[in-house]
mmCIF file of C-alpha atoms and ligand atoms in Angstrom:
data_model
loop_
_atom_site.group_PDB
_atom_site.id
_atom_site.type_symbol
_atom_site.label_atom_id
_atom_site.label_comp_id
_atom_site.label_asym_id
_atom_site.label_seq_id
_atom_site.Cartn_x
_atom_site.Cartn_y
_atom_site.Cartn_z
ATOM 1 C CA MET A 294 -90.346 21.157 96.853
ATOM 2 C CA ASP A 295 -89.789 17.746 98.338
ATOM 3 C CA LEU A 296 -92.861 16.375 100.002
ATOM 4 C CA ARG A 297 -93.716 12.939 101.165
ATOM 5 C CA PHE A 298 -97.247 11.498 101.264
ATOM 6 C CA GLU A 299 -98.079 8.185 102.847
ATOM 7 C CA PHE A 300 -101.160 6.286 101.762
ATOM 8 C CA VAL A 301 -102.604 3.636 103.994
ATOM 9 C CA ARG A 302 -105.542 1.797 102.569
ATOM 10 C CA ARG A 303 -107.826 0.081 105.022
ATOM 11 C CA GLN A 304 -110.323 -2.403 103.779
ATOM 12 C CA THR A 305 -112.750 -4.790 105.339
ATOM 13 C CA SER A 306 -113.338 -8.163 103.807
ATOM 14 C CA ARG A 307 -116.230 -10.194 105.124
ATOM 15 C CA VAL A 308 -116.245 -14.017 104.912
ATOM 16 C CA VAL A 309 -119.585 -15.796 105.276
ATOM 17 C CA ILE A 310 -119.583 -19.564 104.792
ATOM 18 C CA GLY A 311 -122.193 -22.021 105.981
ATOM 19 C CA ARG A 312 -125.258 -23.968 104.946
ATOM 20 C CA GLY A 313 -128.096 -22.039 103.368
ATOM 21 C CA THR A 314 -126.135 -18.779 103.165
ATOM 22 C CA THR A 315 -127.530 -18.136 99.650
ATOM 23 C CA ALA A 316 -130.620 -16.721 101.340
ATOM 24 C CA GLN A 317 -128.459 -14.115 103.083
ATOM 25 C CA LEU A 318 -126.815 -12.761 99.928
ATOM 26 C CA ARG A 319 -129.008 -9.685 99.450
ATOM 27 C CA GLU A 320 -128.706 -8.641 103.072
ATOM 28 C CA ARG A 321 -124.926 -9.163 103.124
ATOM 29 C CA LEU A 322 -124.496 -7.079 99.980
ATOM 30 C CA ASP A 323 -126.677 -4.337 101.465
ATOM 31 C CA ASP A 324 -124.503 -4.414 104.603
ATOM 32 C CA ALA A 325 -121.457 -3.891 102.405
ATOM 33 C CA GLY A 326 -123.203 -0.976 100.661
ATOM 34 C CA LEU A 327 -123.417 -2.850 97.357
ATOM 35 C CA ARG A 328 -126.520 -2.375 95.171
ATOM 36 C CA GLY A 329 -126.094 -3.274 91.501
ATOM 37 C CA VAL A 330 -124.519 -6.660 90.829
ATOM 38 C CA VAL A 331 -123.515 -8.601 87.741
ATOM 39 C CA ILE A 332 -123.011 -12.334 88.255
ATOM 40 C CA VAL A 333 -120.034 -13.703 86.300
ATOM 41 C CA HIS A 334 -120.560 -17.449 86.559
ATOM 42 C CA ASP A 335 -119.330 -20.810 85.341
ATOM 43 C CA GLU A 336 -121.467 -21.623 82.307
ATOM 44 C CA ALA A 337 -121.845 -25.170 83.696
ATOM 45 C CA LEU A 338 -123.636 -23.771 86.765
ATOM 46 C CA VAL A 339 -126.659 -22.083 85.181
ATOM 47 C CA ALA A 340 -129.230 -23.478 87.622
ATOM 48 C CA LEU A 341 -127.153 -22.347 90.584
ATOM 49 C CA ALA A 342 -126.558 -18.923 89.020
ATOM 50 C CA GLU A 343 -130.301 -18.523 88.572
ATOM 51 C CA ARG A 344 -130.855 -19.346 92.253
ATOM 52 C CA VAL A 345 -128.228 -16.789 93.225
ATOM 53 C CA ALA A 346 -129.800 -14.166 90.934
ATOM 54 C CA ALA A 347 -133.209 -14.863 92.490
ATOM 55 C CA ALA A 348 -131.745 -14.536 96.010
ATOM 56 C CA LEU A 349 -130.452 -11.120 94.978
ATOM 57 C CA GLY A 350 -133.912 -10.091 93.847
ATOM 58 C CA GLY A 351 -132.738 -10.211 90.211
ATOM 59 C CA ALA A 352 -129.319 -9.606 88.686
ATOM 60 C CA SER A 353 -127.786 -9.889 85.220
ATOM 61 C CA ARG A 354 -125.763 -13.024 84.534
ATOM 62 C CA LEU A 355 -122.682 -13.437 82.363
ATOM 63 C CA PRO A 356 -121.837 -17.091 81.752
ATOM 64 C CA VAL A 357 -118.125 -17.836 81.168
ATOM 65 C CA PRO A 358 -116.075 -21.037 80.772
ATOM 66 C CA GLY A 359 -115.454 -22.545 84.229
ATOM 67 C CA HIS A 360 -111.915 -23.816 83.790
ATOM 68 C CA GLU A 361 -108.337 -22.604 83.386
ATOM 69 C CA ALA A 362 -108.855 -21.464 79.761
ATOM 70 C CA LEU A 363 -111.014 -18.630 81.162
ATOM 71 C CA LYS A 364 -107.932 -16.994 82.687
ATOM 72 C CA ASP A 365 -106.978 -15.274 79.452
ATOM 73 C CA LEU A 366 -107.010 -11.626 78.350
ATOM 74 C CA ARG A 367 -109.300 -12.492 75.433
ATOM 75 C CA HIS A 368 -111.995 -13.368 77.951
ATOM 76 C CA VAL A 369 -111.292 -10.180 79.908
ATOM 77 C CA GLU A 370 -112.017 -8.138 76.781
ATOM 78 C CA ALA A 371 -115.125 -10.131 75.932
ATOM 79 C CA VAL A 372 -116.604 -9.740 79.426
ATOM 80 C CA VAL A 373 -115.789 -6.011 79.459
ATOM 81 C CA ALA A 374 -117.787 -5.624 76.233
ATOM 82 C CA SER A 375 -120.718 -7.490 77.806
ATOM 83 C CA LEU A 376 -120.562 -5.345 80.953
ATOM 84 C CA ARG A 377 -120.745 -2.233 78.791
ATOM 85 C CA SER A 378 -123.781 -3.490 76.933
ATOM 86 C CA LEU A 379 -125.493 -4.333 80.228
ATOM 87 C CA GLY A 380 -125.050 -0.700 81.252
ATOM 88 C CA ALA A 381 -122.892 -1.618 84.260
ATOM 89 C CA ASP A 382 -120.873 1.215 85.794
ATOM 90 C CA ARG A 383 -118.312 1.822 88.522
ATOM 91 C CA SER A 384 -120.892 1.273 91.254
ATOM 92 C CA THR A 385 -121.680 -2.209 89.925
ATOM 93 C CA ALA A 386 -120.227 -5.076 91.935
ATOM 94 C CA LEU A 387 -118.885 -8.090 90.050
ATOM 95 C CA LEU A 388 -119.869 -11.352 91.705
ATOM 96 C CA GLY A 389 -117.732 -14.323 90.640
ATOM 97 C CA LEU A 390 -119.611 -17.612 91.043
ATOM 98 C CA GLY A 391 -117.617 -20.755 90.299
ATOM 99 C CA GLY A 392 -114.376 -22.535 91.075
ATOM 100 C CA GLY A 393 -110.978 -20.889 91.476
ATOM 101 C CA SER A 394 -110.715 -20.141 87.771
ATOM 102 C CA VAL A 395 -113.878 -18.002 87.903
ATOM 103 C CA THR A 396 -113.014 -16.278 91.203
ATOM 104 C CA ASP A 397 -109.417 -15.576 90.033
ATOM 105 C CA PHE A 398 -110.696 -14.181 86.731
ATOM 106 C CA THR A 399 -113.517 -12.093 88.184
ATOM 107 C CA GLY A 400 -111.322 -10.721 90.967
ATOM 108 C CA PHE A 401 -108.772 -9.631 88.373
ATOM 109 C CA LEU A 402 -111.420 -8.019 86.208
ATOM 110 C CA ALA A 403 -112.979 -6.218 89.196
ATOM 111 C CA SER A 404 -109.610 -4.820 90.178
ATOM 112 C CA ILE A 405 -108.878 -3.307 86.744
ATOM 113 C CA TRP A 406 -112.245 -2.543 85.109
ATOM 114 C CA LEU A 407 -112.892 1.229 85.390
ATOM 115 C CA ARG A 408 -109.830 1.232 87.705
ATOM 116 C CA GLY A 409 -111.596 -1.024 90.134
ATOM 117 C CA VAL A 410 -115.163 -1.934 91.091
ATOM 118 C CA PRO A 411 -116.463 -3.886 94.126
ATOM 119 C CA PHE A 412 -115.851 -7.620 94.057
ATOM 120 C CA VAL A 413 -117.812 -10.456 95.651
ATOM 121 C CA ALA A 414 -116.394 -13.996 95.526
ATOM 122 C CA CYS A 415 -118.821 -16.915 95.619
ATOM 123 C CA PRO A 416 -116.618 -20.022 95.468
ATOM 124 C CA THR A 417 -118.311 -23.282 94.442
ATOM 125 C CA THR A 418 -115.490 -25.830 94.736
ATOM 126 C CA THR A 419 -113.820 -26.969 97.959
ATOM 127 C CA LEU A 420 -110.503 -25.754 96.568
ATOM 128 C CA ALA A 421 -111.884 -22.280 95.923
ATOM 129 C CA LEU A 422 -113.593 -22.170 99.339
ATOM 130 C CA CYS A 423 -110.503 -23.367 101.206
ATOM 131 C CA ASP A 424 -107.862 -21.566 99.182
ATOM 132 C CA ALA A 425 -108.320 -19.792 95.839
ATOM 133 C CA ALA A 426 -111.012 -17.290 96.864
ATOM 134 C CA LEU A 427 -109.126 -16.347 100.047
ATOM 135 C CA GLY A 428 -106.257 -13.902 100.247
ATOM 136 C CA GLY A 429 -107.080 -11.567 97.376
ATOM 137 C CA LYS A 430 -104.654 -12.965 94.803
ATOM 138 C CA ASN A 431 -106.150 -13.136 91.341
ATOM 139 C CA GLY A 432 -104.952 -13.074 87.773
ATOM 140 C CA VAL A 433 -104.869 -14.469 84.274
ATOM 141 C CA ASP A 434 -102.356 -16.628 82.407
ATOM 142 C CA VAL A 435 -100.162 -15.436 79.523
ATOM 143 C CA ASP A 436 -98.743 -17.868 76.954
ATOM 144 C CA GLY A 437 -99.341 -20.755 79.328
ATOM 145 C CA ARG A 438 -97.574 -19.017 82.226
ATOM 146 C CA LYS A 439 -99.961 -19.194 85.175
ATOM 147 C CA ASN A 440 -101.083 -15.957 86.836
ATOM 148 C CA GLU A 441 -98.504 -13.878 84.972
ATOM 149 C CA LEU A 442 -100.815 -10.847 85.071
ATOM 150 C CA GLY A 443 -102.571 -10.269 88.341
ATOM 151 C CA THR A 444 -103.230 -8.010 91.279
ATOM 152 C CA ILE A 445 -103.761 -8.462 94.984
ATOM 153 C CA ARG A 446 -107.146 -7.147 95.913
ATOM 154 C CA GLN A 447 -109.317 -8.346 98.778
ATOM 155 C CA PRO A 448 -112.982 -8.962 97.913
ATOM 156 C CA GLU A 449 -115.573 -6.891 99.807
ATOM 157 C CA LEU A 450 -117.393 -10.158 100.517
ATOM 158 C CA ILE A 451 -116.647 -13.855 100.216
ATOM 159 C CA LEU A 452 -119.830 -15.851 100.525
ATOM 160 C CA GLY A 453 -120.044 -19.598 100.123
ATOM 161 C CA ASP A 454 -122.901 -22.006 100.656
ATOM 162 C CA VAL A 455 -121.879 -25.567 101.576
ATOM 163 C CA ASP A 456 -125.025 -26.768 99.796
ATOM 164 C CA TRP A 457 -123.466 -25.660 96.473
ATOM 165 C CA LEU A 458 -120.921 -28.471 96.813
ATOM 166 C CA THR A 459 -123.374 -31.343 96.394
ATOM 167 C CA THR A 460 -122.952 -31.408 92.595
ATOM 168 C CA LEU A 461 -119.136 -31.720 92.735
ATOM 169 C CA PRO A 462 -117.655 -35.054 91.632
ATOM 170 C CA ASP A 463 -115.712 -36.868 94.402
ATOM 171 C CA ALA A 464 -112.231 -36.082 93.065
ATOM 172 C CA LEU A 465 -112.973 -32.345 92.988
ATOM 173 C CA TYR A 466 -114.686 -32.487 96.361
ATOM 174 C CA ARG A 467 -111.629 -34.102 98.034
ATOM 175 C CA GLU A 468 -109.182 -31.714 96.445
ATOM 176 C CA GLY A 469 -109.782 -28.727 98.697
ATOM 177 C CA PHE A 470 -109.466 -30.796 101.844
ATOM 178 C CA VAL A 471 -105.983 -31.969 100.820
ATOM 179 C CA GLU A 472 -104.997 -28.285 101.029
ATOM 180 C CA VAL A 473 -106.603 -28.015 104.473
ATOM 181 C CA ILE A 474 -104.573 -31.020 105.674
ATOM 182 C CA LYS A 475 -101.507 -29.251 104.263
ATOM 183 C CA LYS A 476 -102.263 -25.957 106.013
ATOM 184 C CA ALA A 477 -102.829 -27.641 109.377
ATOM 185 C CA ALA A 478 -99.683 -29.783 108.991
ATOM 186 C CA VAL A 479 -97.439 -26.698 108.867
ATOM 187 C CA LEU A 480 -99.503 -24.114 110.758
ATOM 188 C CA ASP A 481 -101.626 -25.657 113.473
ATOM 189 C CA ARG A 482 -101.155 -28.893 115.395
ATOM 190 C CA GLU A 483 -104.512 -28.677 117.185
ATOM 191 C CA ARG A 484 -106.437 -28.127 113.992
ATOM 192 C CA PHE A 485 -104.580 -31.067 112.455
ATOM 193 C CA ALA A 486 -105.870 -33.291 115.260
ATOM 194 C CA GLU A 487 -109.390 -31.892 114.851
ATOM 195 C CA LEU A 488 -109.209 -32.562 111.130
ATOM 196 C CA GLU A 489 -108.077 -36.154 111.754
ATOM 197 C CA ARG A 490 -111.301 -36.698 113.689
ATOM 198 C CA LEU A 491 -113.390 -35.171 110.881
ATOM 199 C CA LEU A 492 -111.858 -37.140 108.004
ATOM 200 C CA PRO A 493 -114.249 -40.127 107.887
ATOM 201 C CA ALA A 494 -117.252 -37.770 107.842
ATOM 202 C CA LEU A 495 -115.569 -35.564 105.252
ATOM 203 C CA ARG A 496 -114.955 -38.535 103.017
ATOM 204 C CA ALA A 497 -118.636 -39.465 103.379
ATOM 205 C CA ARG A 498 -119.404 -35.872 102.261
ATOM 206 C CA ASP A 499 -121.123 -34.882 105.457
ATOM 207 C CA ALA A 500 -122.102 -31.212 105.161
ATOM 208 C CA SER A 501 -121.350 -30.207 108.766
ATOM 209 C CA ALA A 502 -117.905 -31.802 108.571
ATOM 210 C CA ALA A 503 -117.295 -29.873 105.340
ATOM 211 C CA GLU A 504 -118.382 -26.640 106.998
ATOM 212 C CA ALA A 505 -116.059 -27.277 109.957
ATOM 213 C CA ALA A 506 -113.063 -28.056 107.713
ATOM 214 C CA ILE A 507 -113.689 -25.028 105.470
ATOM 215 C CA THR A 508 -113.971 -22.818 108.546
ATOM 216 C CA MET A 509 -110.550 -24.074 109.681
ATOM 217 C CA ALA A 510 -109.086 -23.351 106.251
ATOM 218 C CA VAL A 511 -110.462 -19.799 106.290
ATOM 219 C CA ALA A 512 -109.102 -19.154 109.787
ATOM 220 C CA MET A 513 -105.647 -20.510 108.945
ATOM 221 C CA LYS A 514 -105.253 -18.817 105.578
ATOM 222 C CA MET A 515 -106.708 -15.444 106.554
ATOM 223 C CA ALA A 516 -104.539 -15.274 109.698
ATOM 224 C CA VAL A 517 -101.476 -15.574 107.471
ATOM 225 C CA VAL A 518 -102.814 -13.133 104.858
ATOM 226 C CA VAL A 519 -103.822 -10.426 107.352
ATOM 227 C CA ALA A 520 -100.447 -10.603 109.059
ATOM 228 C CA ASP A 521 -98.587 -10.808 105.742
ATOM 229 C CA GLU A 522 -95.901 -8.274 106.613
ATOM 230 C CA THR A 523 -94.889 -10.015 109.802
ATOM 231 C CA GLU A 524 -95.721 -13.517 108.689
ATOM 232 C CA ARG A 525 -93.750 -13.926 105.468
ATOM 233 C CA ASP A 526 -92.331 -17.164 106.846
ATOM 234 C CA ARG A 527 -95.676 -18.659 107.621
ATOM 235 C CA ARG A 528 -97.044 -17.652 104.246
ATOM 236 C CA ARG A 529 -94.104 -19.466 102.649
ATOM 237 C CA TRP A 530 -94.842 -22.532 104.736
ATOM 238 C CA LEU A 531 -98.047 -22.915 102.728
ATOM 239 C CA ASN A 532 -95.823 -24.089 99.861
ATOM 240 C CA PHE A 533 -95.460 -27.448 101.592
ATOM 241 C CA GLY A 534 -96.135 -30.192 99.033
ATOM 242 C CA HIS A 535 -95.948 -27.762 96.111
ATOM 243 C CA THR A 536 -92.260 -28.082 95.152
ATOM 244 C CA ILE A 537 -92.431 -31.722 94.075
ATOM 245 C CA GLY A 538 -96.214 -31.368 93.639
ATOM 246 C CA HIS A 539 -95.945 -28.691 90.919
ATOM 247 C CA ALA A 540 -93.205 -30.650 89.114
ATOM 248 C CA LEU A 541 -95.464 -33.694 89.150
ATOM 249 C CA GLU A 542 -98.447 -31.642 87.968
ATOM 250 C CA SER A 543 -96.456 -30.353 84.966
ATOM 251 C CA LEU A 544 -95.106 -33.801 84.126
ATOM 252 C CA ALA A 545 -98.558 -35.384 84.366
ATOM 253 C CA ALA A 546 -99.915 -32.703 81.978
ATOM 254 C CA GLY A 547 -103.515 -32.962 83.120
ATOM 255 C CA ALA A 548 -103.529 -36.651 84.100
ATOM 256 C CA LEU A 549 -103.339 -35.752 87.821
ATOM 257 C CA ARG A 550 -105.338 -33.053 89.566
ATOM 258 C CA HIS A 551 -103.627 -30.279 91.583
ATOM 259 C CA GLY A 552 -104.851 -31.709 94.913
ATOM 260 C CA GLU A 553 -103.581 -35.179 94.024
ATOM 261 C CA CYS A 554 -100.170 -33.727 93.152
ATOM 262 C CA VAL A 555 -100.047 -31.801 96.435
ATOM 263 C CA ALA A 556 -100.917 -34.964 98.398
ATOM 264 C CA LEU A 557 -98.194 -36.929 96.591
ATOM 265 C CA GLY A 558 -95.841 -33.943 96.821
ATOM 266 C CA MET A 559 -96.231 -33.638 100.604
ATOM 267 C CA LEU A 560 -95.379 -37.303 101.154
ATOM 268 C CA ALA A 561 -92.452 -37.246 98.699
ATOM 269 C CA GLU A 562 -91.077 -34.039 100.247
ATOM 270 C CA CYS A 563 -91.200 -35.643 103.712
ATOM 271 C CA ARG A 564 -89.216 -38.627 102.386
ATOM 272 C CA ALA A 565 -86.757 -36.326 100.595
ATOM 273 C CA ALA A 566 -86.249 -34.253 103.755
ATOM 274 C CA GLY A 567 -84.954 -37.322 105.608
ATOM 275 C CA SER A 568 -84.405 -36.745 109.315
ATOM 276 C CA SER A 569 -85.813 -33.172 109.180
ATOM 277 C CA VAL A 570 -89.302 -34.707 109.327
ATOM 278 C CA PRO A 571 -89.966 -37.018 112.287
ATOM 279 C CA PRO A 572 -91.286 -40.418 111.095
ATOM 280 C CA GLY A 573 -94.460 -39.994 113.166
ATOM 281 C CA VAL A 574 -95.325 -36.783 111.297
ATOM 282 C CA ALA A 575 -94.964 -38.399 107.880
ATOM 283 C CA GLN A 576 -97.050 -41.323 109.093
ATOM 284 C CA SER A 577 -99.856 -39.075 110.392
ATOM 285 C CA LEU A 578 -99.930 -37.235 107.100
ATOM 286 C CA GLU A 579 -100.117 -40.416 105.086
ATOM 287 C CA THR A 580 -102.928 -41.745 107.273
ATOM 288 C CA ALA A 581 -104.869 -38.484 106.919
ATOM 289 C CA LEU A 582 -104.459 -38.364 103.140
ATOM 290 C CA ARG A 583 -105.513 -41.984 102.825
ATOM 291 C CA ALA A 584 -108.569 -41.269 104.995
ATOM 292 C CA ILE A 585 -109.743 -38.479 102.689
ATOM 293 C CA GLY A 586 -109.207 -40.757 99.675
ATOM 294 C CA ALA A 587 -106.198 -38.936 98.198
ATOM 295 C CA PRO A 588 -103.507 -40.937 96.382
ATOM 296 C CA THR A 589 -100.388 -41.767 98.420
ATOM 297 C CA ALA A 590 -98.168 -43.491 95.854
ATOM 298 C CA ILE A 591 -96.785 -41.676 92.799
ATOM 299 C CA PRO A 592 -97.903 -43.586 89.689
ATOM 300 C CA ARG A 593 -94.891 -45.429 88.153
ATOM 301 C CA ALA A 594 -95.340 -43.571 84.875
ATOM 302 C CA PHE A 595 -94.587 -40.236 86.599
ATOM 303 C CA ALA A 596 -91.851 -41.311 89.047
ATOM 304 C CA ARG A 597 -89.188 -40.055 86.630
ATOM 305 C CA VAL A 598 -86.266 -38.474 88.517
ATOM 306 C CA ASP A 599 -84.575 -36.596 85.676
ATOM 307 C CA GLU A 600 -87.715 -34.962 84.361
ATOM 308 C CA LEU A 601 -89.075 -34.110 87.810
ATOM 309 C CA TRP A 602 -85.713 -32.678 88.841
ATOM 310 C CA ALA A 603 -85.531 -30.518 85.695
ATOM 311 C CA LEU A 604 -89.048 -29.233 86.423
ATOM 312 C CA ALA A 605 -88.342 -28.611 90.135
ATOM 313 C CA GLN A 606 -85.329 -26.498 89.169
ATOM 314 C CA LEU A 607 -87.568 -24.127 87.232
ATOM 315 C CA ASP A 608 -88.695 -22.956 90.688
ATOM 316 C CA LYS A 609 -87.978 -19.236 91.079
ATOM 317 C CA LYS A 610 -86.025 -19.848 94.264
ATOM 318 C CA ALA A 611 -83.761 -22.615 92.900
ATOM 319 C CA ARG A 612 -80.009 -22.028 92.981
ATOM 320 C CA HIS A 613 -76.776 -24.057 92.821
ATOM 321 C CA GLY A 614 -78.420 -27.419 92.286
ATOM 322 C CA GLN A 615 -80.720 -26.977 95.282
ATOM 323 C CA VAL A 616 -84.387 -26.120 95.453
ATOM 324 C CA PRO A 617 -85.721 -24.783 98.770
ATOM 325 C CA MET A 618 -88.827 -26.554 100.013
ATOM 326 C CA ILE A 619 -90.939 -26.477 103.169
ATOM 327 C CA VAL A 620 -91.690 -29.540 105.287
ATOM 328 C CA PRO A 621 -93.195 -29.909 108.786
ATOM 329 C CA ALA A 622 -90.448 -30.070 111.430
ATOM 330 C CA GLU A 623 -93.283 -31.111 113.723
ATOM 331 C CA LEU A 624 -97.046 -30.990 113.226
ATOM 332 C CA GLY A 625 -97.949 -27.291 113.125
ATOM 333 C CA ARG A 626 -94.511 -25.880 112.286
ATOM 334 C CA GLY A 627 -92.779 -25.628 108.908
ATOM 335 C CA VAL A 628 -89.063 -25.524 108.204
ATOM 336 C CA GLU A 629 -87.150 -24.826 105.013
ATOM 337 C CA VAL A 630 -84.875 -27.580 103.741
ATOM 338 C CA ALA A 631 -83.091 -28.106 100.406
ATOM 339 C CA LEU A 632 -84.265 -30.536 97.775
ATOM 340 C CA THR A 633 -81.395 -31.996 95.737
ATOM 341 C CA ARG A 634 -81.382 -34.434 92.856
ATOM 342 C CA GLU A 635 -80.179 -37.154 95.250
ATOM 343 C CA SER A 636 -82.886 -36.553 97.850
ATOM 344 C CA LEU A 637 -85.534 -36.424 95.115
ATOM 345 C CA ALA A 638 -84.289 -39.776 93.764
ATOM 346 C CA ARG A 639 -84.509 -41.214 97.294
ATOM 347 C CA ALA A 640 -88.077 -39.896 97.669
ATOM 348 C CA LEU A 641 -89.176 -41.571 94.441
ATOM 349 C CA ASP A 642 -87.615 -44.928 95.258
HETATM 350 N N1 NAD B 279 -105.792 -17.072 94.004
HETATM 351 C C1 NAD B 279 -105.254 -18.023 94.736
HETATM 352 O O1 NAD B 279 -104.702 -17.767 95.813
HETATM 353 C C2 NAD B 279 -105.348 -19.434 94.248
HETATM 354 C C3 NAD B 279 -105.017 -20.496 95.083
HETATM 355 C C4 NAD B 279 -105.178 -21.796 94.601
HETATM 356 C C5 NAD B 279 -105.670 -22.014 93.310
HETATM 357 N N2 NAD B 279 -105.972 -20.945 92.519
HETATM 358 C C6 NAD B 279 -106.498 -21.115 91.158
HETATM 359 O O2 NAD B 279 -107.735 -21.825 91.220
HETATM 360 C C7 NAD B 279 -107.950 -22.449 89.946
HETATM 361 C C8 NAD B 279 -108.475 -23.848 90.180
HETATM 362 O O3 NAD B 279 -109.694 -23.771 90.850
HETATM 363 P P1 NAD B 279 -110.682 -25.030 91.004
HETATM 364 O O4 NAD B 279 -109.910 -26.203 91.466
HETATM 365 O O5 NAD B 279 -111.818 -24.565 91.798
HETATM 366 O O6 NAD B 279 -111.034 -25.418 89.523
HETATM 367 P P2 NAD B 279 -111.937 -24.781 88.361
HETATM 368 O O7 NAD B 279 -112.397 -23.423 88.650
HETATM 369 O O8 NAD B 279 -111.150 -24.997 87.121
HETATM 370 O O9 NAD B 279 -113.212 -25.758 88.361
HETATM 371 C C9 NAD B 279 -113.016 -27.147 88.189
HETATM 372 C C10 NAD B 279 -114.255 -27.799 87.613
HETATM 373 O O10 NAD B 279 -115.304 -27.805 88.567
HETATM 374 C C11 NAD B 279 -116.524 -27.435 87.967
HETATM 375 N N3 NAD B 279 -117.370 -26.924 89.057
HETATM 376 C C12 NAD B 279 -117.182 -25.797 89.790
HETATM 377 N N4 NAD B 279 -118.094 -25.727 90.775
HETATM 378 C C13 NAD B 279 -118.892 -26.814 90.656
HETATM 379 C C14 NAD B 279 -120.015 -27.309 91.385
HETATM 380 N N5 NAD B 279 -120.476 -26.677 92.477
HETATM 381 N N6 NAD B 279 -120.578 -28.457 90.970
HETATM 382 C C15 NAD B 279 -120.096 -29.135 89.899
HETATM 383 N N7 NAD B 279 -119.033 -28.727 89.191
HETATM 384 C C16 NAD B 279 -118.438 -27.577 89.556
HETATM 385 C C17 NAD B 279 -116.119 -26.468 86.902
HETATM 386 O O11 NAD B 279 -117.090 -26.346 85.900
HETATM 387 C C18 NAD B 279 -114.817 -27.104 86.389
HETATM 388 O O12 NAD B 279 -115.119 -28.100 85.436
HETATM 389 C C19 NAD B 279 -106.621 -22.383 89.212
HETATM 390 O O13 NAD B 279 -106.681 -21.416 88.193
HETATM 391 C C20 NAD B 279 -105.629 -21.940 90.267
HETATM 392 O O14 NAD B 279 -104.571 -21.183 89.742
HETATM 393 C C21 NAD B 279 -105.830 -19.680 92.977
HETATM 394 ZN ZN1 ZN B 280 -102.176 -25.711 95.988
#
């Protein structure tokens, strides 16, 4: 016998982001057919987790560390043991409430526990709202290697309340919007212009400006994710700023945040790309990043060509002394160019 079976899995993922959406949680879960819920939340966000539990009409809470150290198999085992003692079963939805570390961790757990249970992402940082909680990628780190174990699994529901952001320190608040500037720079010229108009209000932490910028991020990222098969190129374009940015992040070893490294990476990559990036584009980017309060000059201590070059070459796609990177050929369109040691040195000058 030689038979062939094709499986096509269709899934709907709902994204609800706005002000005061916490009050809608119960209804949105009911709409998605989800009854029992366990809230896996950042242990630093107890008051918020209690509000969310109350909005659900009561739910068990499992506090976990709300930073990168959470993304470890030891924590997976510990939370599984807690789920068992709570009497959770395969109909129980796991709701991850926290930044990207909590949504990545909970999404991973939901995709493997009992071979998969429903997952609800409730992102509480701008970075998680604009990036990490979107697209279904999740995972944990192994021996310091980020996201080495992971799955791709879309949440049944992504619900975020802009009011949750008020407790974020400025640096964390800005971080997600750097990634929105990045997305618009390579994907959408009109949204870039719209974002430019919003920047002063965003910097002043105006809630409606935040909602508008997050909405743009969701639209841009989800369009690429949904069309993944046909849009490989565009998905790759989202790496803009991350080739030099990741090298810088490793070199800085915690002294610079991811968003700061991406801001600095985008500007350095534009300089390294030379004539592939029109001067007006680089200028608009720099103005936008300055307006949101992101750094625009690489600190002297980290402008070290040899070390950054060695780190950039660890990139999976590096070959023959060249590292492919994406820059905007114009606002709203990415192009792949090669980073070399010489062009990196020029960018750091
Ligand atoms: N899956 C993806 O596609 C994707 C994309 C980008 C990033 N990520 C992942 O996201 C993670 C980073 O996420 P992050 O930047 O949100 O950081 P994080 O989850 O580490 O949180 C950063 C800090 O913010 C605090 N915090 C969270 N919400 C808060 C709030 N409302 N008020 C006050 N403090 C709050 C946390 O306690 C923590 O100290 C990384 O693990 C990264 O790999 C994933
Ligand atoms: Zn990033």
